[in-house]
Each structure stands twice: as structure tokens, then as C-alpha cells.
XYZ file of C-alpha atoms in Angstrom:
734
model
C 37.087 -17.884 -47.736
C 34.013 -16.308 -49.319
C 31.839 -19.034 -47.775
C 33.310 -18.349 -44.326
C 32.764 -14.610 -44.695
C 29.200 -15.193 -45.829
C 28.590 -17.468 -42.823
C 29.894 -14.808 -40.409
C 27.754 -12.131 -42.075
C 24.667 -14.302 -41.817
C 25.458 -15.162 -38.204
C 25.930 -11.509 -37.256
C 22.780 -10.587 -39.123
C 20.877 -13.227 -37.171
C 22.291 -11.936 -33.871
C 21.367 -8.337 -34.694
C 17.874 -9.376 -35.736
C 17.451 -11.258 -32.449
C 18.642 -8.206 -30.526
C 16.218 -6.014 -32.447
C 13.327 -8.390 -31.813
C 14.172 -8.698 -28.123
C 13.598 -5.083 -27.288
C 10.796 -4.097 -24.982
C 7.510 -2.731 -26.223
C 4.992 -0.816 -24.137
C 2.773 -3.857 -24.489
C 5.460 -5.873 -22.717
C 5.509 -3.325 -19.911
C 1.734 -3.210 -19.363
C 0.626 -6.748 -20.269
C 2.112 -8.629 -17.335
C 4.494 -10.521 -19.612
C 7.300 -9.930 -17.119
C 5.371 -10.689 -13.955
C 7.092 -13.258 -11.784
C 5.469 -16.118 -9.904
C 4.231 -15.336 -6.428
C 2.558 -17.084 -3.511
C -1.079 -16.012 -3.468
C -3.179 -15.667 -0.307
C -0.866 -17.507 2.094
C -2.232 -18.032 5.620
C -0.448 -19.697 8.517
C -2.771 -22.297 10.071
C -3.463 -22.585 13.783
C -1.663 -25.940 14.164
C 1.737 -24.237 13.692
C 2.759 -27.036 11.325
C 1.120 -25.921 8.109
C -0.034 -23.090 5.926
C -2.774 -22.647 3.336
C -2.352 -21.206 -0.123
C -4.673 -20.415 -3.003
C -3.802 -22.395 -6.143
C -2.681 -20.585 -9.284
C -5.914 -21.523 -11.095
C -7.994 -20.029 -8.265
C -9.928 -23.263 -7.811
C -8.335 -24.880 -4.759
C -7.139 -23.959 -1.290
C -4.166 -26.212 -0.626
C -2.522 -27.170 2.668
C 1.303 -27.312 2.841
C 3.781 -28.387 5.503
C 5.893 -25.636 7.057
C 8.618 -28.208 7.677
C 8.922 -29.602 4.154
C 7.015 -27.229 1.902
C 5.194 -30.239 0.472
C 1.472 -30.398 -0.200
C -0.220 -32.353 2.600
C -3.861 -31.884 1.719
C -6.542 -29.946 -0.116
C -8.742 -27.816 2.128
C -11.168 -26.810 -0.599
C -11.649 -27.801 -4.227
C -14.252 -26.201 -6.480
C -14.722 -29.546 -8.215
C -15.367 -31.482 -4.987
C -17.815 -29.181 -3.192
C -21.217 -30.673 -2.377
C -24.678 -29.124 -2.238
C -23.702 -25.865 -3.966
C -21.056 -24.803 -6.493
C -18.913 -21.857 -7.502
C -16.484 -21.256 -10.361
C -13.527 -19.485 -8.732
C -12.073 -18.845 -5.291
C -11.112 -15.171 -4.928
C -10.229 -15.413 -1.257
C -10.802 -17.496 1.850
C -11.019 -17.124 5.635
C -10.330 -20.029 7.982
C -12.450 -20.489 11.088
C -10.483 -20.375 14.362
C -11.062 -24.100 14.972
C -9.987 -24.994 11.423
C -13.174 -26.913 10.661
C -14.903 -24.405 8.416
C -13.904 -21.905 5.794
C -15.438 -18.837 4.217
C -14.996 -18.926 0.445
C -15.047 -15.571 -1.338
C -16.261 -15.148 -4.912
C -17.852 -12.472 -7.147
C -15.616 -9.780 -5.681
C -16.655 -6.200 -6.550
C -14.171 -3.474 -5.516
C -15.428 -0.319 -3.802
C -12.356 1.688 -2.786
C -8.687 0.822 -2.222
C -9.290 -1.867 0.416
C -13.039 -2.407 0.519
C -15.177 -4.635 -1.651
C -18.381 -6.625 -1.607
C -18.408 -10.330 -2.367
C -20.564 -13.404 -2.168
C -19.324 -15.678 0.602
C -19.968 -19.372 1.058
C -19.529 -21.472 4.186
C -17.587 -24.650 3.526
C -17.624 -27.455 6.088
C -14.342 -29.328 5.690
C -15.643 -32.463 7.410
C -18.817 -32.917 5.363
C -17.665 -31.199 2.172
C -20.889 -29.176 2.054
C -20.884 -25.682 0.592
C -23.694 -23.223 1.272
C -24.152 -19.440 0.982
C -23.345 -17.383 4.045
C -26.399 -15.277 3.187
C -28.935 -15.259 0.380
C -30.011 -11.656 0.963
C -27.274 -9.837 -0.930
C -23.501 -9.456 -1.126
C -21.483 -9.092 2.058
C -18.475 -7.168 3.377
C -15.708 -8.134 5.827
C -17.147 -11.343 7.318
C -15.664 -12.290 10.701
C -15.783 -15.591 12.578
C -16.446 -15.578 16.299
C -13.521 -17.086 18.263
C -15.318 -20.429 18.675
C -16.401 -20.499 15.031
C -20.098 -20.697 15.929
C -21.076 -17.381 14.368
C -20.079 -15.058 11.528
C -20.651 -11.311 11.540
C -20.672 -9.299 8.321
C -21.778 -5.941 6.933
C -24.356 -5.301 4.245
C -25.587 -1.844 3.243
C -23.837 -0.229 6.240
C -25.518 -2.544 8.767
C -24.131 -5.494 10.729
C -25.622 -8.987 10.486
C -24.914 -12.148 12.454
C -25.251 -15.699 11.115
C -25.495 -18.738 13.408
C -23.387 -21.520 11.876
C -25.467 -24.294 13.474
C -28.780 -23.383 11.877
C -27.930 -20.709 9.281
C -30.302 -18.184 10.870
C -29.379 -14.611 9.931
C -29.957 -11.870 12.481
C -29.715 -8.111 11.899
C -27.680 -6.367 14.622
C -27.947 -2.706 13.544
C -30.694 -0.918 11.647
C -29.566 2.696 11.411
C -27.044 2.192 8.612
C -27.702 4.342 5.576
C -25.594 5.385 2.593
C -23.842 8.731 3.075
C -25.236 8.960 6.599
C -24.375 6.170 9.076
C -21.953 3.261 8.690
C -21.588 0.358 11.129
C -18.649 -2.040 11.296
C -16.742 -0.731 8.270
C -14.943 2.615 7.925
C -15.973 5.515 5.738
C -13.820 6.502 2.740
C -11.260 8.623 4.567
C -10.791 6.242 7.505
C -10.355 3.298 5.132
C -7.926 5.134 2.852
C -5.724 6.750 5.479
C -5.822 4.196 8.294
C -5.428 1.282 5.874
C -8.188 -1.096 6.968
C -11.640 -2.126 5.819
C -13.071 -3.771 8.955
C -14.147 -1.950 12.109
C -15.591 -4.685 14.311
C -14.336 -7.477 16.599
C -15.724 -10.202 18.832
C -14.731 -10.575 22.450
C -12.592 -13.621 23.270
C -15.616 -15.648 24.411
C -17.780 -14.570 21.469
C -20.391 -13.138 23.848
C -20.112 -9.589 22.527
C -19.602 -8.019 19.144
C -17.925 -4.589 19.279
C -17.844 -2.137 16.387
C -17.137 1.432 15.358
C -20.077 3.520 14.189
C -19.383 6.373 11.748
C -21.946 9.158 11.562
C -21.014 11.063 8.417
C -24.201 13.115 8.219
C -22.286 16.396 8.598
C -19.539 15.455 6.138
C -19.801 17.274 2.827
C -20.307 15.344 -0.385
C -18.208 15.090 -3.518
C -19.667 14.041 -6.870
C -17.820 12.540 -9.819
C -19.479 12.547 -13.216
C -19.623 9.147 -14.912
C -20.102 8.367 -18.596
C -20.969 5.286 -20.616
C -17.342 4.668 -21.468
C -15.838 1.312 -22.397
C -13.996 -1.506 -20.616
C -16.246 -1.640 -18.660
C -19.194 -0.068 -20.426
C -21.710 1.629 -18.122
C -24.855 1.259 -20.221
C -27.005 3.093 -17.676
C -25.275 6.298 -18.762
C -25.687 5.804 -22.509
C -28.165 8.679 -22.875
C -27.262 10.953 -19.976
C -24.175 10.931 -17.748
C -24.580 9.987 -14.104
C -22.832 10.796 -10.854
C -21.102 8.910 -8.094
C -21.594 10.879 -4.888
C -19.931 10.062 -1.593
C -18.759 11.732 1.615
C -15.230 13.149 1.365
C -13.982 15.500 4.105
C -11.327 17.908 2.832
C -8.707 19.463 5.105
C -10.213 21.627 7.837
C -13.795 20.384 7.305
C -16.048 18.103 9.382
C -15.172 14.418 9.718
C -17.536 11.608 10.536
C -18.350 11.382 14.253
C -17.077 8.047 15.565
C -18.388 6.079 18.521
C -17.821 2.527 19.776
C -20.728 0.147 20.384
C -21.294 -3.381 21.663
C -23.945 -6.034 21.098
C -24.636 -8.863 23.541
C -25.172 -11.982 21.433
C -27.173 -13.684 24.215
C -29.459 -10.892 25.422
C -29.551 -8.735 22.299
C -28.594 -5.635 24.313
C -26.871 -2.850 22.345
C -25.025 -0.015 24.049
C -22.432 2.667 23.387
C -19.083 2.212 25.127
C -17.733 5.184 27.077
C -14.392 5.642 25.316
C -12.910 9.114 25.971
C -12.489 10.784 22.592
C -12.340 14.333 21.298
C -15.417 15.362 19.353
C -13.268 15.399 16.194
C -11.042 12.457 17.161
C -10.377 9.130 15.430
C -10.536 5.427 16.269
C -8.043 3.871 13.815
C -8.171 0.371 15.362
C -10.108 -1.884 17.707
C -8.787 -5.318 18.645
C -9.788 -8.419 20.565
C -7.835 -9.296 23.710
C -7.487 -12.594 25.572
C -9.690 -11.145 28.331
C -13.312 -11.815 27.382
C -14.319 -8.735 29.336
C -12.164 -6.291 27.362
C -11.466 -5.081 23.866
C -8.620 -2.727 22.991
C -9.663 0.609 21.473
C -7.020 2.847 19.881
C -7.796 6.566 19.623
C -6.109 9.570 18.012
C -6.739 13.265 18.426
C -7.327 15.263 15.242
C -3.749 16.571 15.189
C -2.645 12.910 15.369
C 0.130 13.646 17.857
C -1.504 11.777 20.768
C -2.462 8.102 20.559
C -4.209 6.343 23.434
C -5.014 2.678 23.978
C -8.041 1.924 26.154
C -9.315 -1.376 27.507
C -13.081 -1.141 27.123
C -15.663 -3.407 28.735
C -18.498 -4.376 26.362
C -20.728 -5.323 29.290
C -20.222 -2.356 31.639
C -19.428 0.115 28.803
C -16.565 1.569 30.877
C -13.001 2.103 29.602
C -9.579 2.299 31.190
C -6.588 4.109 29.674
C -3.552 1.778 29.558
C -1.091 3.499 27.182
C -0.718 7.107 26.076
C 1.739 7.965 23.310
C 2.447 11.676 22.774
C 4.814 12.227 19.848
C 6.386 15.351 18.361
C 4.638 16.498 15.160
C 2.605 13.315 14.480
C 2.239 9.654 15.343
C 3.404 7.609 12.394
C 1.060 4.986 10.941
C 3.268 2.097 12.091
C 2.211 2.775 15.678
C -1.331 1.477 15.092
C -0.844 -0.481 11.857
C 1.849 -2.686 13.471
C 0.202 -2.916 16.898
C 0.283 -6.493 18.235
C -1.863 -7.673 21.154
C -1.027 -11.160 22.448
C -2.481 -13.211 25.298
C -0.567 -11.241 27.920
C 1.196 -8.348 26.178
C 0.955 -5.320 23.909
C 3.777 -4.809 21.401
C 3.919 -1.156 20.396
C 5.948 0.579 17.669
C 7.125 4.075 18.626
C 9.612 6.668 17.360
C 9.764 8.388 20.775
C 13.599 8.328 20.692
C 13.810 9.492 17.078
C 13.781 6.001 15.534
C 10.924 3.533 15.159
C 11.479 0.835 17.790
C 9.466 -1.781 19.662
C 8.222 -1.547 23.249
C 6.641 -4.402 25.182
C 3.845 -3.693 27.683
C 1.611 -5.928 29.733
C -2.147 -5.686 29.159
C -2.463 -3.209 32.017
C -0.121 -0.784 30.256
C 3.019 -1.360 32.350
C 6.204 -1.158 30.279
C 8.058 -4.487 30.426
C 11.040 -3.532 28.270
C 12.231 -1.904 25.085
C 12.693 -4.816 22.705
C 15.584 -3.410 20.630
C 17.314 -0.090 20.042
C 19.753 1.731 17.784
C 19.958 4.295 14.991
C 17.723 2.384 12.592
C 14.024 1.873 11.890
C 11.814 -1.139 12.572
C 9.650 -1.439 9.454
C 7.410 -4.472 10.059
C 6.286 -6.507 13.071
C 5.608 -10.234 12.763
C 4.749 -11.042 16.361
C 5.726 -11.851 19.923
C 6.107 -15.451 21.105
C 4.646 -15.729 24.608
C 6.402 -19.064 25.240
C 9.945 -17.872 24.527
C 9.743 -14.095 24.871
C 11.136 -13.726 21.332
C 10.008 -10.860 19.109
C 10.099 -11.188 15.310
C 10.292 -8.108 13.105
C 11.922 -6.507 10.045
C 14.208 -3.479 10.150
C 16.586 -1.242 8.206
C 19.493 -1.821 10.578
C 21.832 -2.369 7.618
C 20.756 0.817 5.869
C 17.519 2.364 4.653
C 17.734 0.593 1.299
C 18.029 -2.827 2.983
C 15.416 -4.769 4.935
C 16.201 -7.874 6.963
C 14.125 -10.114 9.232
C 15.305 -10.243 12.847
C 14.545 -11.952 16.149
C 15.070 -10.110 19.430
C 15.348 -12.544 22.302
C 14.119 -12.052 25.841
C 17.711 -11.717 27.103
C 18.315 -8.745 24.793
C 20.358 -10.570 22.177
C 19.305 -10.176 18.549
C 19.884 -12.296 15.462
C 19.470 -11.467 11.790
C 17.547 -14.361 10.227
C 18.054 -13.179 6.628
C 21.659 -11.940 6.363
C 21.773 -11.791 2.553
C 21.790 -8.208 1.226
C 18.490 -7.130 -0.298
C 14.853 -6.805 0.757
C 13.288 -9.466 2.985
C 9.775 -10.068 4.323
C 8.312 -13.015 6.227
C 5.169 -14.991 6.979
C 5.641 -16.892 10.250
C 3.957 -20.061 11.412
C 1.532 -19.725 14.307
C 4.167 -20.977 16.787
C 7.073 -19.030 15.187
C 9.084 -22.191 14.454
C 9.095 -21.562 10.698
C 8.672 -18.752 8.240
C 8.253 -18.226 4.513
C 10.874 -15.736 3.409
C 10.438 -13.488 0.401
C 13.751 -12.080 -0.778
C 14.749 -9.919 -3.734
C 17.322 -7.338 -4.674
C 17.477 -4.743 -7.429
C 18.660 -7.388 -9.921
C 16.675 -10.437 -8.774
C 12.918 -11.062 -8.778
C 11.239 -12.444 -5.672
C 12.585 -15.734 -4.328
C 10.388 -17.617 -1.847
C 12.065 -19.971 0.611
C 11.015 -21.946 3.648
C 13.145 -21.279 6.738
C 13.279 -22.307 10.375
C 13.369 -19.730 13.153
C 17.151 -19.793 13.239
C 17.242 -18.575 9.641
C 18.228 -21.897 8.070
C 16.793 -22.407 4.575
C 14.814 -25.651 4.440
C 13.503 -25.455 0.882
C 13.224 -23.072 -2.063
C 9.564 -22.804 -3.004
C 9.782 -20.387 -5.960
C 13.024 -19.092 -7.514
C 11.535 -17.286 -10.540
C 14.322 -18.650 -12.689
C 12.106 -18.667 -15.828
C 11.616 -14.903 -15.458
C 15.348 -14.392 -14.991
C 15.997 -16.378 -18.173
C 13.344 -14.433 -20.078
C 14.902 -11.110 -19.076
C 18.330 -12.297 -20.208
C 16.973 -12.387 -23.751
C 16.505 -8.611 -23.689
C 18.893 -5.674 -23.654
C 18.550 -4.675 -20.028
C 20.807 -2.436 -17.989
C 21.706 -2.923 -14.324
C 20.209 -0.876 -11.491
C 22.911 0.943 -9.517
C 22.221 2.089 -5.945
C 24.066 5.281 -5.054
C 24.007 8.466 -2.981
C 23.664 12.078 -4.065
C 24.837 14.929 -1.847
C 23.108 18.262 -2.393
C 24.677 21.701 -2.120
C 22.994 21.926 1.303
C 25.020 18.938 2.463
C 22.018 16.574 2.518
C 22.770 13.018 1.425
C 19.957 11.423 -0.570
C 19.549 7.778 -1.559
C 19.146 7.146 -5.284
C 19.193 4.486 -7.947
C 20.203 4.788 -11.578
C 19.548 2.719 -14.650
C 21.708 3.223 -17.716
C 21.281 1.727 -21.185
C 22.873 -1.694 -21.660
C 25.230 -0.154 -24.248
C 26.018 2.882 -22.081
C 28.923 4.955 -23.407
C 30.466 7.280 -20.825
C 31.798 9.536 -23.587
C 28.264 10.410 -24.729
C 25.816 12.839 -23.145
C 22.460 11.313 -22.312
C 19.059 12.808 -21.576
C 17.833 11.889 -18.080
C 14.333 10.966 -16.878
C 13.860 11.300 -13.110
C 11.051 9.252 -11.578
C 10.073 9.965 -7.969
C 7.251 9.765 -5.453
C 8.721 11.520 -2.432
C 5.729 11.461 -0.058
C 5.968 11.209 3.743
C 7.377 7.890 4.907
C 7.555 6.398 1.404
C 10.564 4.634 -0.119
C 11.262 4.240 -3.819
C 14.991 3.624 -3.423
C 15.433 0.062 -2.185
C 17.674 -2.868 -2.918
C 14.499 -4.638 -4.000
C 12.765 -5.889 -7.111
C 9.629 -3.767 -7.441
C 11.314 -0.531 -8.492
C 10.175 2.206 -10.837
C 7.006 3.602 -12.367
C 5.607 0.180 -13.318
C 7.484 -2.006 -10.837
C 8.544 -5.389 -12.262
C 12.226 -4.649 -11.814
C 12.088 -1.077 -13.165
C 10.561 -2.414 -16.386
C 9.266 0.968 -17.560
C 12.704 2.445 -16.952
C 14.298 -0.424 -18.896
C 12.027 0.523 -21.795
C 13.084 4.179 -21.548
C 16.747 3.174 -21.414
C 16.276 1.309 -24.665
C 15.040 4.590 -26.130
C 18.333 6.201 -25.148
C 17.606 7.726 -21.723
C 19.307 7.343 -18.377
C 16.717 6.837 -15.623
C 17.208 8.056 -12.064
C 15.123 7.879 -8.888
C 15.886 9.934 -5.764
C 14.296 9.716 -2.314
C 14.076 13.286 -1.044
C 13.748 14.499 2.530
C 10.471 13.389 4.069
C 10.791 9.808 2.822
C 11.068 6.804 5.122
C 13.654 4.446 6.525
C 15.967 7.140 7.870
C 14.449 8.132 11.203
C 11.924 10.642 12.491
C 14.032 13.761 11.933
C 14.613 13.023 8.228
C 10.978 12.037 7.684
C 9.258 14.766 9.704
C 11.374 17.751 8.613
C 8.723 18.499 5.967
C 6.042 19.018 8.641
C 3.607 21.859 7.828
C 5.422 22.625 4.554
C 4.766 19.661 2.262
C 6.474 19.985 -1.098
C 9.016 22.663 -0.258
C 12.001 20.576 0.822
C 10.948 17.643 -1.347
C 10.926 19.719 -4.538
C 14.135 21.495 -3.528
C 15.876 18.141 -3.162
C 14.675 16.925 -6.578
C 16.013 20.128 -8.165
C 19.302 19.708 -6.299
C 19.529 16.128 -7.569
C 18.962 17.364 -11.134
C 21.713 19.972 -10.689
C 24.057 17.241 -9.421
C 23.206 15.057 -12.393
C 23.833 17.952 -14.753
C 27.426 18.090 -13.544
C 28.101 14.488 -14.550
C 30.125 14.151 -17.738
C 27.658 11.713 -19.306
C 24.519 13.837 -18.680
C 23.133 16.501 -21.011
C 22.099 19.057 -18.379
C 19.724 20.722 -20.827
C 17.729 17.523 -21.327
C 16.519 16.447 -17.892
C 12.882 15.463 -17.270
C 10.932 14.650 -14.119
C 7.725 12.687 -13.628
C 5.617 11.066 -10.937
C 2.194 9.797 -9.927
C -0.035 11.094 -7.102
C 2.305 12.710 -4.539
C 4.979 12.204 -7.202
C 2.853 14.285 -9.565
C 2.551 16.997 -6.924
C 6.306 16.841 -6.367
C 6.862 17.118 -10.125
C 4.826 20.327 -10.310
C 6.494 21.806 -7.233
C 9.958 20.999 -8.597
C 9.178 22.453 -12.036
C 8.098 25.689 -10.341
C 10.811 25.773 -7.670
C 12.529 28.688 -9.391
C 15.488 27.044 -11.076
C 15.062 26.065 -14.723
C 16.627 22.608 -14.542
C 13.872 20.528 -16.161
C 13.240 20.558 -19.901
C 9.886 18.864 -19.314
C 7.795 16.957 -16.799
C 4.748 14.715 -16.488
C 2.368 14.844 -13.525
C -0.095 11.943 -13.261
C -3.095 12.288 -10.906
C -1.422 15.073 -8.905
C -2.754 16.875 -5.836
C -2.351 20.552 -6.706
C -3.587 22.096 -3.461
C -3.722 20.321 -0.108
C -6.914 22.270 0.550
C -8.605 19.778 -1.820
C -7.278 16.618 -0.172
C -8.694 14.621 2.726
C -8.528 15.511 6.403
C -6.634 12.561 7.892
C -3.676 12.449 5.508
C -3.333 16.179 4.956
C -3.734 17.305 8.552
C -1.308 14.643 9.787
C 1.452 16.500 7.958
C 0.029 20.021 7.578
C -2.494 20.571 10.391
C -5.596 22.418 9.176
C -5.702 25.317 6.685
C -7.020 27.480 9.486
C -3.870 26.747 11.534
C -1.316 26.695 8.723
C -2.458 28.971 5.903
C 1.126 29.753 4.873
C 1.989 26.095 4.401
C -1.165 25.414 2.376
C -0.617 28.481 0.206
C 2.677 27.142 -1.166
C 1.309 24.699 -3.712
C 1.389 24.109 -7.491
C -1.673 26.317 -8.071
C -0.038 29.264 -6.329
C 3.254 28.527 -8.117
C 1.626 28.283 -11.572
C 3.253 31.481 -12.803
C 6.703 30.082 -11.978
C 6.284 26.888 -14.031
C 9.280 26.248 -16.267
C 9.479 23.503 -18.866
C 6.981 21.650 -21.036
C 4.252 19.975 -18.982
C 1.928 17.024 -19.569
C -0.918 16.534 -17.076
C -2.800 13.207 -16.872
C -5.826 12.475 -14.679
C -8.744 10.050 -14.420
C -12.155 11.687 -14.194
C -13.424 9.138 -11.640
C -10.467 9.448 -9.295
C -12.028 9.005 -5.827
C -8.693 9.685 -4.112
C -7.073 12.719 -5.758
C -10.112 14.316 -7.353
C -10.011 15.559 -10.945
C -10.794 18.918 -9.368
C -7.068 19.229 -8.612
C -6.116 19.180 -12.281
C -9.116 21.281 -13.333
C -8.214 24.100 -10.941
C -4.510 23.868 -11.739
C -5.032 24.087 -15.497
C -7.150 27.202 -14.984
C -4.302 28.729 -12.969
C -1.902 27.853 -15.806
C -4.217 29.421 -18.395
C -4.486 32.633 -16.427
C -0.701 32.655 -15.960
C -0.392 32.198 -19.759
C 1.538 28.952 -19.373
C 1.402 26.307 -22.098
C 0.684 22.701 -21.171
C -0.872 19.496 -22.460
C -3.605 17.567 -20.739
C -4.910 13.985 -20.930
C -8.249 13.106 -19.332
C -9.275 9.460 -18.910
C -13.003 8.689 -18.877
C -14.349 6.833 -15.823
C -10.813 5.947 -14.604
C -9.853 6.042 -10.954
C -6.543 6.963 -9.301
C -4.794 3.977 -10.893
C -5.856 4.907 -14.465
C -6.194 1.355 -15.760
C -8.729 -0.874 -17.497
C -8.826 -2.177 -21.049
C -6.102 -0.466 -23.085
C -5.883 2.537 -20.764
C -2.510 1.949 -19.098
C -0.750 1.237 -22.405
C -2.253 4.377 -23.913
C -1.162 6.448 -20.912
C 2.427 5.237 -21.032
C 2.612 5.729 -24.806
C 1.570 9.361 -24.458
C 4.202 9.812 -21.748
C 7.035 8.234 -23.731
C 6.069 10.112 -26.899
C 6.091 13.345 -24.875
C 9.584 12.609 -23.578
C 10.704 11.734 -27.096
C 9.415 15.013 -28.467
C 10.627 17.303 -25.693
C 14.011 15.709 -24.984
C 15.007 15.445 -28.617
C 18.231 17.351 -29.397
């Protein structure tokens, strides 16, 4: 009997020790230990039968069959290249004819999308590898349609390389830092229009067309840089330096944009006559099947009128084909999801209150509305000219769900991914197959190969090892739910409770949110929470005894134009009100300690945190704002004016901000900011802390040397999260 008892005691002791060991650490959260497998750099190939993918060791570009998912060839192998050599493949670009490939290496980031790299031309028939250029790193290389030439940008100028003889020709010569940029956007156009290339060839390759940005009149912003560590900037060991660049804040001058063409045969350069307001934008240019035309998309400064012109690179004349005037503002999907096929233009528009698809011919005549209903189209995968089928993703089954659909020419629609959760797709060139990525709040990404009827042909990655690894830890389950405010507004939310949750106890609550226009944090998807990875940071907090909650306030996406645009010209007011209302609702739950509720967020989420903590109701014990905008007067023109117009037009809206609300702050506050944040400048925190000091409000502040908006590098992210969790532990203690 004693032996049996001793055995049980030892067994239980072993179990408890295992449970204690298998608890998350902040190192687990920030190290990538719980990253799942993914499919890196997948590109559908022109044959319609296959796709390319970068190998996990970054040394090969492999060809796979869309029909079987099996490897059918190696397009590039570092070990097999002739004539020249590289160590790693950081990206690749296939030529249109599939005979050559641009291999990217030595990538050096600039801003969110842009980077310089060294590119090599690889001939797949001969196996020869040679530099694209030996005169310095390049940006955004682009093959001509016949693969005979490659255009790229270096030092704000455009260059052209002839693939037959390797001769490099300079197309523009007026490019100059902080003055004129050719073929790539300036900071604000890159950041807010989401692209890093601003040039195209015509369909016959005869002309190269690009956007020129004259930012001479744009005011500069300087960030002080120090020696620092990880990486160490040795040039600043004795004296600090500065990074200075053009950054237009709300109401100030933008770069002047014009559209230009270059005749590859004659060398003639000319400006195209595209009607545009003096302070207007060109968010996109695109090649068309007509060699005599390129599509140029323009926006007025208020961003409530989008026009699509067909411009002739030879005559320099333009013709308006589509004009889209929208209440309040044109959402980004309209130009980001624009598809131009051989004979049609597929346009996303919320003209009826919901984002839907409209099919036009190339002359701007409306052919039909592709689909309709009280739901949002969220992604566009393409239009099949042969069948008339349109492939897209939508929230038809609710804002927290995303499925892939086909809308047929006869008006009938079919859901290709009926399983609940979040679905995306990469289609083959002929739309016969697609790679489906699926997840839900409990399941990491699963990659499957499907045909265009939705039938699963093969599972490529199931991430079962990650699922098994997570089972060894004390994790709670994410619950999707709805919260109804006292105003009668229903908000989507998710909750995460400790694995050993006891409904008879009262728990402190940590509310994470972002809340910015068109965003979604509440999804039946895997990448939830502050650190993604299946709400991994929130799982860590739950193991410390918190309940974690995330609420999508008014202004967020997936629920139609009225819900998203109701915050127009008053950013932060309704958003913060909704977060406070959610906290009040939580405080009424029997298992919540209403006196121990915290809120935190990053970027717009940091702004929303500060607005909510100074909304007027003392519902938050504490809060953490990471890299927060504190006055929209300090943020860039394109983003801010899209939602607020200019300060000159909307002074009242701009005046309601965290700085002006500083005297109303309630609760303990931790502010965190990187000093080299090129997006939300450290200025925001510097001015806000001064307002807090003068209002005699206590706060804590963390400043990270040389760190940008993401605040990472070396041990930085782990340090940041430890300060945050220690702050919660101190302030939410009974």
C-alpha cells in the first residue's frame, strides 16, 4: 500500500513538474519558437500548370506541379550556378517568357516596403549567373514583357539593361535625394498607398512609363541616431548623427507628381498629359494589353474622387475611362485590388455601402456588377477572360470569417472554401488550381492544393508539429463573441481565459486593441493578438492570471462603409468610446474584477489607448501605449487627410487628441517609443509627455535607441514585452 501511494505521489509530482516546465516564457513569445511552417515566396508560373517556391534554406527556387503538389524541377540552385556565385536567395522574379530569372540577395531595408538589393540575372537554359549591374545596388527591377530588357532604380534614377549584351543605359538624370525621385514613390506614397514601384512597360516593351515625384517643397524631418547596438552604428561612436528625409504632415505640401514616358527605340522622353490637381495623387499605374496605352489612376487630395485614365506614351494624351466619386473617401481596396486584364477592368467599389466588384471594358463601359449583397469583398484574385469567372474573397458569412468565392458569368456564385475560418488563395495563371491557406482561432495555417471547384487535391503543410508542441503547454481557447454597448452598438470581440479558468473567481482583464480605420483584429483566424502566433502573448498573460480581450470598435473593417466611415473627421472619439463601453460591459461580468481592467495597443492602438484612458470615465486601472500618434497634426498627409481632411478644414476634429486630453488622463500609464521611428515620429511621445508634465500627471516612459516603428532588433522586443508585463503585474495586483 505504501509503495502504491509513493508511486502515485511520484507520478503526480512528475506531472506537476512537467506542467510547471511547460509554461510560456517571454523568450518563447519573442524567439519564434512557436512559428509555424509557411510557404515562402510562392509565384504562379505562366504555364498554368506549375508554381515556384523558395526553399526553406533560401538556396533554391523549386518548381512544383499545381495538379499534384509534387516537385517537378529546380529553377535555380545556389550550388549549381555557373560563372558567378551567391550564398542565399532572398527573392526572385521570373521573366515573362520563363527563360530567365532575377535573383535577389544582400537585401537592405529602407522603409516598410522598399529596399535595395543586389540582383543577378540567371539564364535557366545555360545555367549562367551574372550581375544585373555592377554599378551599385538596385531597387524594384522590372522585366519588359518580352524579357529582353530590365528597368530598375538606383539613387532615384531609372536605368535600363539590355539582356542580350548587358549594356546598362541611364534613362533619367534628375533624380536626387530629398528632391526628385523617378520610378519609386517617396516615403508617404509608399507607406500609405502600399507599393514600392512606380513604373511600367507598355505591352510591346517600346515605352517605359513612370511616376516622377518632385519633393523639393516638402519639409524635412530629422531623427537623431546613436551608436547603439544590434546593429552597432560605429560612425556615430563619437558624435550622434541624423537621418533626414521628406515627410509631409497633415495640411502641408506633398510631392508634386507627374507621369513620364521613355521611348526605348528613339530615346525620347516626355511628360504625359494626365489631368491631375496640383496637390493630387497617382497611387497606381498599370500596363494594359494595348501597347499604345497605360492605365493611370489618380486621386484628388481629399481622396473622395478616383479617376482611371488611359494614357498614350507616344502622343502623351490621356482619356478618362472611369470616374469613382465616393462619400467621405475612396477606400484603399479600390486601387490596391484593381485588376486590368486583356479586355477588362475589375474595380472594387463601396458605392452601394458595401465593397463589391464591378466589371468594365477597357473603354470604361460598365459590363456588369459581379456580385452583390450586405457583405464586403476583401481580396481580388482575378478575372478569367476565357470563362468570365471572377475569383475573390469576401466576408459573406460574417466579418470574422473570410472565404474564397467564384462568381460566374451567369451570376451564380460558389464558395470554394466552405469550412469556417479564414481563407486566402494563390491561383494558377489559368485559374484551374489554387493554393489555399486556411486557419481558425484554434488552428495554425494549413496549406492545401485545390482545383477551381474547391476540391482538395493535396495537403501541402498541416503544421501538425506546431499543434503538438502547443498541446504540451497550458493554453486556453480563444472564444469569439459579441459585445453590445449601452448605445446599442454590437461589437465583435474575442476572449482568452486561463486554461484553469474558474468562473467563481474575479480576474483582472487586459484589453488589446488596434481599432484603426478598416482594420480587423477580431477574426476566426490564427494570427491574433499583440504578437500574433495564435494570440501567444495573450496566452502568456493568461498564464499570469489575466483574462485577455480584444474588441473591434466602430471604424474597423469587414462590416460595410457606414460602420467603417462613421469615424470620419473625428478619429478616436467613437473608437475610444467603444473601448470604454466594452470595459464597462466586462466589468458587469461575474468573473471580472471591474477595478482591475487594463488597455494597451501599438500605433493606432496606442493612440486609441490614450484616448480611451482620457475619455472621461475611470474604467482603466492602467494602460500601455506603444509608438502612439498623439496628435494627427504630426502624422502624414495621405493617411490623416483621408480620414480627417486637413487641419485647416477640420480644426475641431484635430483638436480632440491625446495631447489636448492630457489633463483628463486616468490610470497608470506606460509610454514606449523608438527614437528612429520613421512612421509615427518620437515627436508624438515627446510632445505628449510634456503635456502630461504640465497637467501634473504621472507616467512612465521607455525610449528605445535607434529603433523604428516595430521596436525590434537584438534583445529589444523581449525587453519591451517584459517591461509591459511587469507593469501590468505591478498595477493590476490586488
